[in-house]
XYZ file of C-alpha atoms in Angstrom:
769
model
C 0.000 0.000 0.000
C 2.734 2.462 0.837
C 5.789 1.392 -1.107
C 6.444 0.715 -4.732
C 10.200 0.900 -4.660
C 12.962 -1.677 -4.617
C 13.044 -4.012 -1.616
C 16.813 -4.033 -1.855
C 16.580 -0.754 0.100
C 15.306 -2.000 3.483
C 16.056 1.205 5.372
C 13.967 3.317 3.020
C 11.152 0.773 3.137
C 11.164 0.742 6.936
C 11.184 4.541 7.074
C 8.172 4.759 4.763
C 6.184 2.273 6.813
C 7.168 4.074 9.990
C 5.816 7.328 8.594
C 2.621 5.542 7.647
C 2.267 4.030 11.100
C 2.750 7.444 12.697
C 0.006 8.893 10.481
C -2.340 6.059 11.380
C -1.568 6.608 15.033
C -2.567 10.250 14.790
C -5.804 9.159 13.103
C -6.703 7.038 16.140
C -5.993 3.560 14.751
C -3.328 2.263 17.188
C -3.831 -1.386 16.212
C -3.185 -0.684 12.569
C -0.178 1.477 13.495
C 1.294 -1.368 15.523
C 0.625 -3.792 12.655
C 2.497 -1.526 10.257
C 5.365 -1.182 12.716
C 5.805 -4.937 12.932
C 5.423 -5.216 9.153
C 8.173 -2.651 8.699
C 10.591 -4.652 10.835
C 9.705 -7.942 9.199
C 9.901 -6.526 5.687
C 13.229 -4.870 6.328
C 14.574 -8.083 7.838
C 13.281 -10.075 4.880
C 14.889 -7.719 2.392
C 18.180 -7.881 4.254
C 18.033 -11.667 4.336
C 17.057 -11.983 0.656
C 13.608 -13.412 1.429
C 10.332 -12.452 -0.172
C 8.154 -9.559 0.988
C 5.679 -10.429 3.742
C 1.964 -10.215 3.261
C 0.025 -7.386 4.799
C -1.414 -9.773 7.355
C 1.353 -10.485 9.846
C -0.313 -12.980 12.135
C 1.651 -15.878 10.567
C 4.757 -13.991 9.668
C 7.101 -16.537 11.213
C 5.866 -19.166 8.742
C 6.567 -16.923 5.762
C 10.244 -16.166 6.349
C 13.499 -17.843 6.961
C 15.807 -15.549 8.931
C 18.642 -18.013 9.209
C 20.813 -15.904 6.932
C 19.825 -12.538 8.427
C 22.513 -10.388 10.047
C 22.829 -10.412 13.815
C 21.604 -6.821 14.204
C 18.538 -7.653 12.114
C 17.656 -10.580 14.336
C 17.877 -8.416 17.421
C 15.744 -5.721 15.863
C 13.126 -8.232 14.809
C 13.045 -9.699 18.317
C 12.444 -6.257 19.798
C 9.680 -5.491 17.317
C 7.957 -8.801 17.944
C 7.933 -8.274 21.700
C 6.410 -4.840 21.129
C 3.816 -6.371 18.783
C 2.840 -9.010 21.354
C 0.849 -6.547 23.469
C -2.916 -7.089 22.993
C -5.042 -4.427 21.383
C -6.846 -3.367 24.562
C -3.547 -2.378 26.207
C -2.392 -0.128 23.365
C -2.807 3.619 23.505
C -2.634 6.207 20.808
C 1.070 6.613 21.398
C 1.830 2.933 20.925
C 3.914 3.635 17.865
C 6.518 5.130 20.198
C 7.161 1.613 21.511
C 8.340 0.463 18.099
C 12.008 -0.453 17.839
C 13.522 -0.875 14.402
C 16.385 -3.132 13.468
C 18.777 -0.179 13.579
C 18.019 0.210 17.312
C 19.639 -3.000 18.452
C 20.082 -3.175 22.216
C 23.501 -1.618 22.965
C 25.818 -2.589 25.738
C 26.899 0.267 27.994
C 30.431 0.111 26.654
C 29.281 0.184 23.047
C 27.109 3.206 23.762
C 30.049 4.973 25.353
C 32.304 4.147 22.449
C 29.798 5.565 19.977
C 29.294 8.786 21.913
C 32.928 9.105 22.982
C 31.718 10.565 26.262
C 32.172 9.486 29.853
C 28.637 10.585 30.647
C 27.305 7.944 28.256
C 28.646 5.046 30.331
C 25.541 3.683 31.998
C 25.411 1.618 35.155
C 24.333 -1.797 33.830
C 22.614 -2.653 37.128
C 20.934 0.633 38.038
C 18.510 0.553 35.101
C 18.152 -1.126 31.757
C 19.016 0.833 28.642
C 16.153 2.891 27.310
C 15.882 0.774 24.196
C 15.458 -2.399 26.255
C 12.806 -0.796 28.415
C 10.853 0.273 25.330
C 11.239 -3.024 23.545
C 9.787 -5.255 26.284
C 6.094 -4.754 26.767
C 4.140 -7.005 29.115
C 0.855 -8.625 28.361
C -2.089 -7.982 30.627
C -3.349 -11.501 30.049
C -1.893 -13.782 32.745
C -1.665 -16.819 30.486
C -0.042 -14.860 27.701
C 2.373 -13.190 30.185
C 3.447 -16.511 31.679
C 4.105 -17.938 28.234
C 6.143 -14.855 27.387
C 8.286 -15.299 30.517
C 8.820 -18.965 29.750
C 9.685 -18.235 26.129
C 12.217 -15.568 27.083
C 13.734 -17.887 29.697
C 13.974 -20.702 27.160
C 15.568 -18.335 24.668
C 18.107 -17.328 27.303
C 18.879 -20.926 28.212
C 19.153 -21.952 24.575
C 21.437 -19.043 23.678
C 23.676 -19.730 26.665
C 23.828 -23.437 25.912
C 25.317 -22.667 22.507
C 28.485 -21.430 24.202
C 29.683 -19.504 21.168
C 30.652 -15.867 21.030
C 28.090 -15.270 18.278
C 25.313 -16.087 20.734
C 26.201 -13.091 22.917
C 23.668 -10.652 21.390
C 20.879 -13.218 21.657
C 21.752 -13.810 25.307
C 21.802 -10.098 26.028
C 18.511 -9.517 24.231
C 16.692 -12.349 25.984
C 18.067 -11.364 29.396
C 17.166 -7.695 28.937
C 13.632 -8.580 27.892
C 13.153 -10.978 30.795
C 14.537 -8.511 33.343
C 12.223 -5.791 32.082
C 9.210 -8.094 32.210
C 9.998 -9.070 35.820
C 10.626 -5.476 36.766
C 7.244 -4.388 35.413
C 5.381 -7.465 36.625
C 7.126 -8.877 39.725
C 4.300 -11.357 40.205
C 5.474 -13.242 37.106
C 8.741 -14.228 38.801
C 7.071 -17.218 40.390
C 6.550 -18.653 36.894
C 10.291 -19.340 36.738
C 10.010 -21.538 39.799
C 6.841 -23.318 38.726
C 8.277 -24.099 35.297
C 11.634 -25.214 36.772
C 13.535 -22.483 35.021
C 15.337 -21.343 38.202
C 17.246 -24.621 38.361
C 18.272 -24.269 34.729
C 19.452 -20.700 35.243
C 21.471 -21.671 38.330
C 23.076 -24.504 36.369
C 24.008 -22.070 33.601
C 25.552 -19.655 36.117
C 27.599 -22.499 37.604
C 28.836 -23.891 34.275
C 32.637 -23.475 34.139
C 32.659 -23.237 30.353
C 29.944 -20.582 30.105
C 31.087 -17.248 28.649
C 31.311 -14.451 31.203
C 28.825 -12.336 29.271
C 26.260 -15.136 29.486
C 26.944 -15.636 33.200
C 26.406 -11.932 33.860
C 23.126 -11.988 31.945
C 21.873 -15.045 33.839
C 22.829 -13.541 37.194
C 20.961 -10.343 36.351
C 17.816 -12.359 35.640
C 18.222 -14.341 38.866
C 18.741 -11.121 40.817
C 15.521 -9.638 39.469
C 13.586 -12.833 40.171
C 14.954 -13.203 43.714
C 14.103 -9.603 44.562
C 10.628 -9.895 43.045
C 9.391 -12.996 44.868
C 10.185 -14.441 48.312
C 9.073 -17.821 46.972
C 11.663 -17.669 44.216
C 14.270 -16.508 46.724
C 13.689 -19.504 48.989
C 13.735 -21.841 45.999
C 16.955 -20.215 44.749
C 18.681 -20.909 48.073
C 17.229 -24.427 48.210
C 18.683 -25.444 44.843
C 22.138 -24.132 45.773
C 22.014 -20.790 44.016
C 23.745 -18.793 46.741
C 27.021 -20.790 46.667
C 26.985 -20.472 42.881
C 26.656 -16.689 43.104
C 29.405 -16.496 45.725
C 31.697 -18.617 43.570
C 31.360 -16.020 40.821
C 32.728 -13.307 43.149
C 36.182 -14.661 42.356
C 35.635 -14.204 38.627
C 38.742 -13.101 36.717
C 39.166 -12.011 33.105
C 38.886 -14.930 30.749
C 41.333 -15.523 27.966
C 39.746 -13.908 24.962
C 40.581 -11.957 21.899
C 39.353 -8.739 23.490
C 41.613 -6.279 25.220
C 42.543 -6.776 28.856
C 40.458 -3.767 29.939
C 37.367 -5.146 28.218
C 37.903 -8.597 29.743
C 38.356 -7.073 33.184
C 35.210 -5.004 32.682
C 33.282 -8.146 31.831
C 34.620 -9.915 34.924
C 33.680 -6.900 37.048
C 30.191 -7.033 35.584
C 29.878 -10.677 36.606
C 31.090 -9.914 40.140
C 28.675 -7.016 40.462
C 25.778 -9.198 39.344
C 26.793 -11.890 41.827
C 26.940 -9.276 44.591
C 23.445 -8.138 43.651
C 22.117 -11.681 43.957
C 23.855 -12.269 47.291
C 22.527 -9.013 48.724
C 19.017 -9.812 47.505
C 19.188 -13.020 49.540
C 20.668 -11.314 52.614
C 18.274 -8.391 52.870
C 15.324 -10.777 53.067
C 15.947 -11.357 56.757
C 18.179 -12.916 59.351
C 17.900 -16.345 57.754
C 19.330 -15.034 54.487
C 22.221 -13.396 56.320
C 22.931 -16.618 58.202
C 22.965 -18.553 54.935
C 25.370 -16.015 53.467
C 27.746 -16.449 56.401
C 27.405 -20.232 56.349
C 28.379 -20.317 52.677
C 31.579 -18.358 53.339
C 30.264 -15.096 51.974
C 32.655 -12.864 53.934
C 35.687 -14.769 52.649
C 34.351 -14.484 49.090
C 33.952 -10.729 49.517
C 37.481 -10.484 50.925
C 38.723 -12.154 47.754
C 37.364 -9.243 45.733
C 39.122 -6.741 47.998
C 42.447 -8.476 47.489
C 42.216 -8.070 43.714
C 44.471 -5.359 42.214
C 42.816 -1.975 41.812
C 42.619 -0.440 38.338
C 44.855 2.524 37.800
C 43.111 5.884 37.890
C 42.889 7.311 34.402
C 41.493 10.593 33.148
C 39.621 11.099 29.890
C 42.480 12.555 27.920
C 42.394 11.103 24.455
C 38.782 10.013 24.355
C 39.572 6.853 22.396
C 38.098 3.416 22.932
C 40.858 2.285 25.291
C 40.345 5.308 27.531
C 36.626 4.685 27.686
C 37.134 1.045 28.518
C 39.477 1.995 31.336
C 37.018 4.563 32.641
C 34.209 2.047 32.529
C 36.392 -0.383 34.449
C 36.971 2.239 37.133
C 33.266 2.924 37.312
C 32.447 -0.755 37.627
C 35.037 -1.104 40.358
C 33.464 1.778 42.271
C 30.048 0.198 41.840
C 31.490 -3.070 43.064
C 32.869 -1.447 46.216
C 29.527 0.199 46.881
C 27.733 -3.130 46.560
C 30.218 -4.775 48.922
C 29.568 -2.091 51.529
C 25.813 -2.455 51.156
C 26.067 -6.220 51.411
C 28.296 -6.286 54.481
C 26.269 -3.554 56.217
C 23.098 -5.555 55.648
C 24.669 -8.734 56.991
C 25.976 -7.025 60.137
C 22.729 -5.174 60.760
C 20.635 -8.333 60.554
C 22.653 -10.158 63.203
C 21.628 -10.318 66.816
C 23.485 -8.049 69.210
C 25.617 -10.872 70.601
C 26.504 -12.203 67.147
C 27.519 -8.879 65.621
C 30.811 -8.913 67.472
C 31.780 -12.240 65.893
C 30.958 -10.936 62.408
C 32.994 -7.768 63.008
C 35.964 -9.800 64.223
C 35.766 -11.931 61.080
C 35.756 -8.763 58.965
C 38.866 -7.526 60.763
C 40.595 -10.860 60.274
C 39.868 -10.726 56.559
C 41.326 -7.212 56.239
C 38.047 -5.451 55.574
C 38.758 -2.452 57.871
C 41.402 -0.939 55.624
C 39.060 -1.191 52.655
C 36.389 0.462 54.776
C 38.506 3.570 55.339
C 39.446 3.778 51.668
C 35.807 3.435 50.680
C 34.816 6.307 52.968
C 37.480 8.527 51.443
C 36.410 7.568 47.916
C 32.704 8.038 48.602
C 33.303 11.379 50.289
C 35.418 12.580 47.403
C 32.731 11.502 44.938
C 30.015 13.269 46.925
C 28.004 10.068 47.381
C 26.095 11.012 50.519
C 24.060 7.805 50.790
C 27.137 5.612 50.491
C 28.989 7.604 53.162
C 26.088 7.334 55.603
C 25.828 3.576 55.005
C 29.526 3.203 55.794
C 29.165 5.409 58.871
C 26.491 3.066 60.220
C 28.915 0.182 59.860
C 31.581 2.225 61.696
C 29.207 2.669 64.630
C 28.510 -1.056 64.760
C 32.183 -1.988 64.658
C 33.153 0.646 67.240
C 31.009 -1.228 69.777
C 32.826 -4.516 69.186
C 35.679 -6.165 71.014
C 38.991 -4.525 71.819
C 40.599 -6.133 68.770
C 37.951 -4.743 66.455
C 38.139 -1.305 68.054
C 41.911 -1.089 67.785
C 41.929 -2.189 64.144
C 39.140 0.246 63.308
C 40.941 3.105 65.046
C 44.213 2.358 63.282
C 43.084 1.448 59.762
C 39.571 2.832 59.543
C 40.168 6.525 60.300
C 43.621 7.176 58.904
C 42.470 7.391 55.232
C 39.404 9.541 55.897
C 40.067 11.706 58.979
C 41.104 14.630 56.797
C 37.725 14.619 55.007
C 35.625 14.172 58.135
C 34.813 17.852 58.664
C 33.718 18.249 55.021
C 31.035 15.542 55.162
C 27.318 16.078 55.630
C 25.878 16.438 59.129
C 24.237 12.964 59.382
C 27.443 11.182 58.405
C 29.513 13.416 60.709
C 27.241 12.541 63.616
C 27.659 8.814 63.039
C 31.427 8.966 62.592
C 31.859 11.108 65.710
C 29.784 8.627 67.698
C 32.097 5.844 66.580
C 35.113 7.954 67.624
C 33.519 8.478 71.027
C 33.108 4.727 71.455
C 36.715 4.104 70.461
C 38.148 6.877 72.655
C 36.834 5.150 75.773
C 39.369 2.336 75.326
C 43.038 3.290 75.957
C 44.464 1.062 73.227
C 42.113 2.447 70.586
C 42.665 6.013 71.826
C 46.391 5.745 71.118
C 45.696 4.636 67.560
C 43.159 7.410 67.039
C 45.871 9.858 68.026
C 48.041 8.518 65.216
C 45.167 8.940 62.753
C 44.971 12.718 63.416
C 41.451 12.443 64.753
C 41.896 15.246 67.311
C 42.410 17.814 64.583
C 39.317 16.541 62.766
C 37.195 16.837 65.914
C 38.310 20.412 66.523
C 37.564 21.356 62.919
C 34.055 19.914 63.275
C 33.415 21.948 66.428
C 34.813 25.176 64.998
C 32.347 25.208 62.095
C 29.080 26.718 63.363
C 26.062 24.756 62.230
C 28.171 22.012 60.659
C 27.365 19.394 63.283
C 24.159 18.631 65.111
C 23.818 18.998 68.874
C 24.341 15.254 69.230
C 27.504 15.423 67.119
C 28.869 18.336 69.169
C 28.258 16.441 72.383
C 29.936 13.312 71.030
C 32.881 15.349 69.712
C 33.389 17.036 73.101
C 33.166 13.658 74.813
C 35.795 12.301 72.419
C 38.098 15.266 73.058
C 37.628 14.816 76.787
C 38.497 11.118 76.616
C 41.525 11.715 74.405
C 42.974 14.856 76.043
C 41.963 14.790 79.712
C 44.938 12.725 80.850
C 47.319 13.469 77.983
C 49.013 16.899 77.939
C 50.590 16.274 74.503
C 47.179 15.609 72.948
C 45.702 18.605 74.742
C 48.505 20.786 73.401
C 47.737 19.615 69.863
C 44.067 20.374 70.385
C 44.928 23.867 71.650
C 47.151 24.575 68.680
C 44.383 23.397 66.340
C 41.986 25.948 67.862
C 40.134 24.144 70.642
C 40.070 26.958 73.231
C 37.316 29.101 71.609
C 35.242 25.940 71.257
C 35.715 25.052 74.917
C 34.895 28.583 76.084
C 31.738 28.617 73.955
C 30.658 25.234 75.317
C 31.457 26.160 78.927
C 29.975 29.649 78.960
C 27.643 30.855 76.202
C 27.847 34.400 77.530
C 31.569 34.406 76.846
C 31.199 33.867 73.119
C 28.065 31.941 72.198
C 24.321 32.238 72.418
C 21.770 30.299 74.348
C 22.396 27.993 77.255
C 25.074 25.346 76.948
C 23.818 21.908 77.974
C 25.003 20.763 81.377
C 26.651 17.706 79.853
C 28.705 19.792 77.413
C 29.712 22.176 80.190
C 30.835 19.239 82.282
C 33.173 18.198 79.471
C 34.416 21.626 78.417
C 35.222 23.188 81.805
C 37.782 20.553 82.940
C 39.504 20.700 79.553
C 39.521 24.492 79.638
C 41.105 24.400 83.072
C 43.692 21.898 81.876
C 44.738 24.171 79.016
C 46.496 26.362 81.576
C 49.016 23.584 82.086
C 50.167 24.064 78.483
C 50.261 27.837 78.885
C 53.021 28.403 76.346
C 50.780 27.105 73.559
C 47.513 28.503 74.874
C 48.446 31.975 76.153
C 47.338 33.985 73.121
C 44.259 31.871 72.508
C 43.158 32.172 76.146
C 43.198 35.965 76.067
C 41.609 36.134 72.632
C 38.736 33.922 73.761
C 38.309 35.931 77.017
C 38.854 32.809 79.046
C 39.709 34.805 82.203
C 36.269 36.403 82.211
C 34.776 32.977 81.635
C 36.539 31.617 84.721
C 35.342 34.582 86.785
C 31.782 33.984 85.643
C 32.097 30.330 86.649
C 32.640 31.488 90.253
C 28.878 32.018 90.440
C 28.236 28.396 89.474
C 28.328 26.129 92.520
C 29.221 23.112 90.355
C 32.375 24.670 88.913
C 33.493 27.277 91.450
C 36.358 25.085 92.732
C 37.603 24.337 89.205
C 37.464 28.036 88.333
C 39.410 29.057 91.461
C 42.105 26.464 90.762
C 42.354 27.596 87.127
C 42.656 31.261 88.122
C 45.347 30.353 90.656
C 47.326 28.533 87.976
C 46.894 31.376 85.497
C 47.868 33.916 88.187
C 51.220 32.177 88.584
C 51.886 32.582 84.839
C 50.655 36.137 84.338
C 50.155 37.723 87.768
C 49.639 41.371 86.862
C 47.123 40.866 84.070
C 45.091 38.220 85.875
C 45.046 40.045 89.215
C 43.769 43.188 87.521
C 40.766 41.191 86.319
C 40.266 39.645 89.768
C 40.345 43.048 91.473
C 37.720 44.383 89.070
C 35.545 41.380 89.889
C 36.314 41.181 93.613
C 32.599 41.069 94.408
C 32.282 37.858 92.420
C 35.343 36.349 94.118
C 33.941 37.182 97.539
C 30.542 35.876 96.548
C 32.056 32.489 95.692
C 32.311 31.737 99.427
C 28.533 31.735 99.682
C 28.364 28.382 97.853
C 29.653 26.689 101.027
C 27.602 28.563 103.637
C 24.463 26.450 103.576
C 23.996 23.929 106.359
C 24.470 20.973 104.029
C 27.461 22.437 102.182
C 29.256 23.408 105.388
C 29.299 19.770 106.444
C 30.545 18.436 103.088
C 33.909 18.042 101.422
C 32.918 20.742 98.931
C 33.296 23.415 101.599
C 36.766 22.170 102.411
C 37.783 22.224 98.733
C 36.303 25.677 98.206
C 38.055 27.186 101.219
C 41.353 25.613 100.191
C 41.039 26.893 96.608
C 40.153 30.424 97.735
C 43.015 30.428 100.266
C 45.493 29.369 97.545
C 44.200 32.059 95.187
C 44.696 34.841 97.758
C 48.115 33.489 98.723
C 49.206 33.283 95.072
C 48.047 36.844 94.452
C 49.927 38.112 97.512
C 53.117 36.261 96.612
C 53.176 36.866 92.874
C 52.324 40.562 92.576
C 54.578 43.483 93.365
C 51.667 45.645 94.484
C 50.637 45.801 98.118
C 48.402 42.760 98.113
C 45.771 44.497 96.010
C 43.503 41.407 95.689
C 43.617 40.829 99.451
C 42.769 44.455 100.101
C 39.937 44.383 97.582
C 38.501 41.286 99.247
C 38.903 42.885 102.669
C 36.751 45.766 101.555
C 34.031 43.230 100.650
C 33.864 41.975 104.215
C 30.109 42.420 104.108
C 29.978 39.681 101.433
C 32.278 37.103 102.953
C 32.002 37.923 106.680
C 28.543 36.419 107.042
C 29.634 33.325 105.147
C 32.592 32.555 107.417
C 30.497 32.118 110.542
C 28.654 28.907 109.426
C 31.982 27.484 108.313
C 33.578 28.236 111.703
C 30.735 26.320 113.324
C 31.024 23.286 111.028
C 31.341 19.846 112.556
C 34.251 19.061 110.215
C 37.597 20.162 111.672
C 39.072 20.600 108.185
C 36.319 23.088 107.285
C 36.846 25.066 110.519
C 40.604 25.140 109.903
C 40.124 26.353 106.325
C 37.780 29.135 107.450
C 40.313 30.288 110.063
C 43.118 30.391 107.462
C 40.995 32.502 105.118
C 40.026 34.840 107.981
C 43.681 35.243 108.916
C 44.405 36.425 105.359
C 41.540 38.905 105.035
C 40.969 40.287 108.559
C 44.114 42.449 108.688
C 42.853 44.486 105.731
C 39.596 45.223 107.600
C 41.481 46.759 110.515
C 42.476 49.863 108.564
C 40.394 52.892 107.762
C 41.091 52.325 104.087
C 39.737 48.818 104.308
C 36.593 49.607 106.236
C 35.110 52.934 105.393
C 34.294 52.401 101.707
C 30.718 52.964 100.695
C 29.385 52.155 104.165
C 30.744 48.627 104.092
C 32.097 48.909 107.605
C 28.756 49.653 109.178
C 27.100 46.791 107.328
C 29.844 44.346 108.308
C 29.861 45.161 112.033
C 27.378 42.449 113.129
C 29.071 39.798 111.006
C 32.570 40.667 112.254
C 31.359 40.772 115.852
C 29.979 37.252 115.447
C 33.239 36.125 113.783
C 35.288 37.448 116.722
C 32.993 35.782 119.259
C 33.135 32.425 117.421
C 36.915 32.526 117.001
C 37.414 33.214 120.705
C 35.190 30.229 121.575
C 37.172 27.961 119.203
C 40.447 29.080 120.755
C 39.154 28.066 124.176
C 37.100 24.920 123.637
C 37.756 23.275 120.220
C 38.847 19.652 120.458
C 41.052 19.766 117.359
C 44.550 20.923 118.291
C 45.312 22.630 114.956
C 41.977 24.437 114.992
C 42.466 25.584 118.592
C 45.968 26.904 117.911
C 44.907 28.715 114.709
C 41.903 30.240 116.483
C 44.181 31.580 119.240
C 46.273 33.353 116.594
C 43.276 34.705 114.685
C 41.348 35.946 117.758
C 43.245 39.283 118.088
C 42.744 39.981 114.387
C 39.031 39.253 114.595
C 38.655 41.457 117.701
C 40.488 44.348 116.083
C 38.452 44.058 112.868
C 35.194 43.955 114.830
C 36.146 47.017 116.822
C 37.145 48.921 113.718
C 33.888 48.022 112.050
C 31.825 49.199 115.032
C 33.774 52.457 115.213
C 33.330 53.073 111.504
C 29.621 52.486 111.864
C 29.363 54.871 114.779
C 31.353 57.509 112.935
C 29.113 57.191 109.913
C 25.980 57.478 112.093
C 26.945 60.273 114.540
C 29.766 62.068 112.879
C 32.526 60.551 114.982
C 32.905 59.918 118.693
C 33.934 56.867 120.597
C 31.896 54.046 121.866
C 31.943 51.060 124.057
C 34.450 48.317 123.572
C 33.757 45.261 121.524
C 35.014 42.066 123.160
C 37.392 44.046 125.334
C 38.943 46.004 122.467
C 39.156 49.809 122.766
C 36.632 51.321 120.349
C 38.443 54.649 120.045
C 39.056 55.230 116.358
C 42.539 56.526 117.002
C 43.562 53.343 118.768
C 41.954 50.914 116.364
C 44.712 51.138 113.804
C 47.334 50.477 116.477
C 45.458 47.453 117.818
C 45.015 46.052 114.353
C 48.658 46.605 113.487
C 49.867 44.920 116.675
C 47.549 41.975 116.070
C 48.777 41.650 112.519
C 52.423 41.735 113.535
C 51.747 39.150 116.250
C 50.155 36.907 113.616
């Protein structure tokens, strides 16, 4: 009807019929369009094979032609057209002509497509999706009986092509496998047909045949993978007939001796291994039973065999020739292979019971998997594969909770290749990796190996990037730093030089450089480390001042949980830089005096905290008096705040603990002499306010000197009593002078209240002390 030319021009004939089919499709006759499409393929194939022209009715076309002499590409095109034509009329839409595939659109392999386009982007992942031509050329019947027969026919075609064993059968194998995979992908319920018709056993036997070409083995494994994933019934039957050991045996596939280049042969072997990995993972992800079967069949050892294979050399797309593209495809297949190994092993470990996971992790370490794990993280991070990195991070967390052997191997081999890229990863992966570091840092042997992997620098970089890590990651990173640096000055020095001090100040005190309230857990980790940084003062001096750490320590004096740590840190810092630190302490003398109030409650006065607080405050005042050239400016400033600390000393002097009473007497002996001078008392009315407190102090000290059962307390009280009496008298006189404009008054505890004699009494008491 549409062609009166020479049938020796099959391409022109096919183009004319294709135009006619498109016109019919636009006119709303999809069945006729499909008929013309199939006629075009058959006629073109007949012309190419030298056969006669087919009749317009194509129902019995296979009886009219002999395609034995047709070219290979023609056969593949005809097969695609016939599969498209097999769809019944009720399932065809107006755009059915778009499903037509001519004989020039033979199904390409990924490598062939890349060679034609000379582009790296054209290299497709053979296991992520079928080529577009294969997806278009395999339509599925809606009739169940017809669909089952189609699956059986495609399976028989695959088995028959593979049984031939010749290289010429490769296209037929690829075409049958692609069609069958597409059918199963669109209709997973048809996978059970392979089991019912005993085709699974035949496919497993083909995959196990030693003489089978690697291309055929890869095609068979792809079909088995799709069938196993589609149907649990097929999966159980696959394991029952011994399919899993067959798939694992193909993980050791090496390039076969062939006329192709070594890169092409290696690419084919990598394709077989990837298909075998797909099948093994499909069995494992089904549940714990599948994972147990994988382990029982020696799956971990088979995977380790892949890791021991030599890696392909990295090659860039320089020349763009066929050899370059083959090498690039090989690299891509190798990367895909590594990704599948990680997914497989992660699934196996995750499906084990908690007690059994340790044994699996130890087996992985024995097989040398940890080093590959670190290299895979570095490669995935460099490639920007976020999902792969997170999957590996989950495995890191599992292995970090294993035995000491697993932890030490993971710390030594797992973090060295990827620690430098840790801060550049996405937040979810960073959180998981930091959690694994926290688990490892709790064991001394693993902590030493983490130090060699430069993990401390990575943790500091994570914490110094605002918003980079989640709150959970920040807490885990601080915990890791605490575990690694708390008892190791060299590690702490490295952390300081990397920039840890601003991070610690921000975590300890938000008001000193951050916003919001730092969690109590983070403060509990940051404050001890911040105090320890003073022991490596040479490395931390500039950073401490830049981060305003001195003001942070002063602010901590108002926190009852950290007042002792802050006093000890200020004492240490005062010994390094006395003038600068004492100037800050004098400006904040009210806060220093207020710190004593944390021990004045009834419960605190009877605890060891009061003893520690009094000792720390006594050492701070002593260090300030010994280190500075000024006339004890901190002691004088605290003496002027007698109204703040005077009331707090009395409960401590009455404590049932002798050590607390002794500490309170030592502190009073340091501060009372400064109260006995006019300069120390009459400042802003402090003297008048302090008179009742100092009177009570003097009365209590005199009682201790007379009746205390502790010898050291009784002797110290006898020495402090004159100082307390003189200070009380001076305070009363200052109060009277402020109230009545001068004048004397009665004595206080037998001390002359005359203002002129107070200074003399105080001076004599001080010199006696």
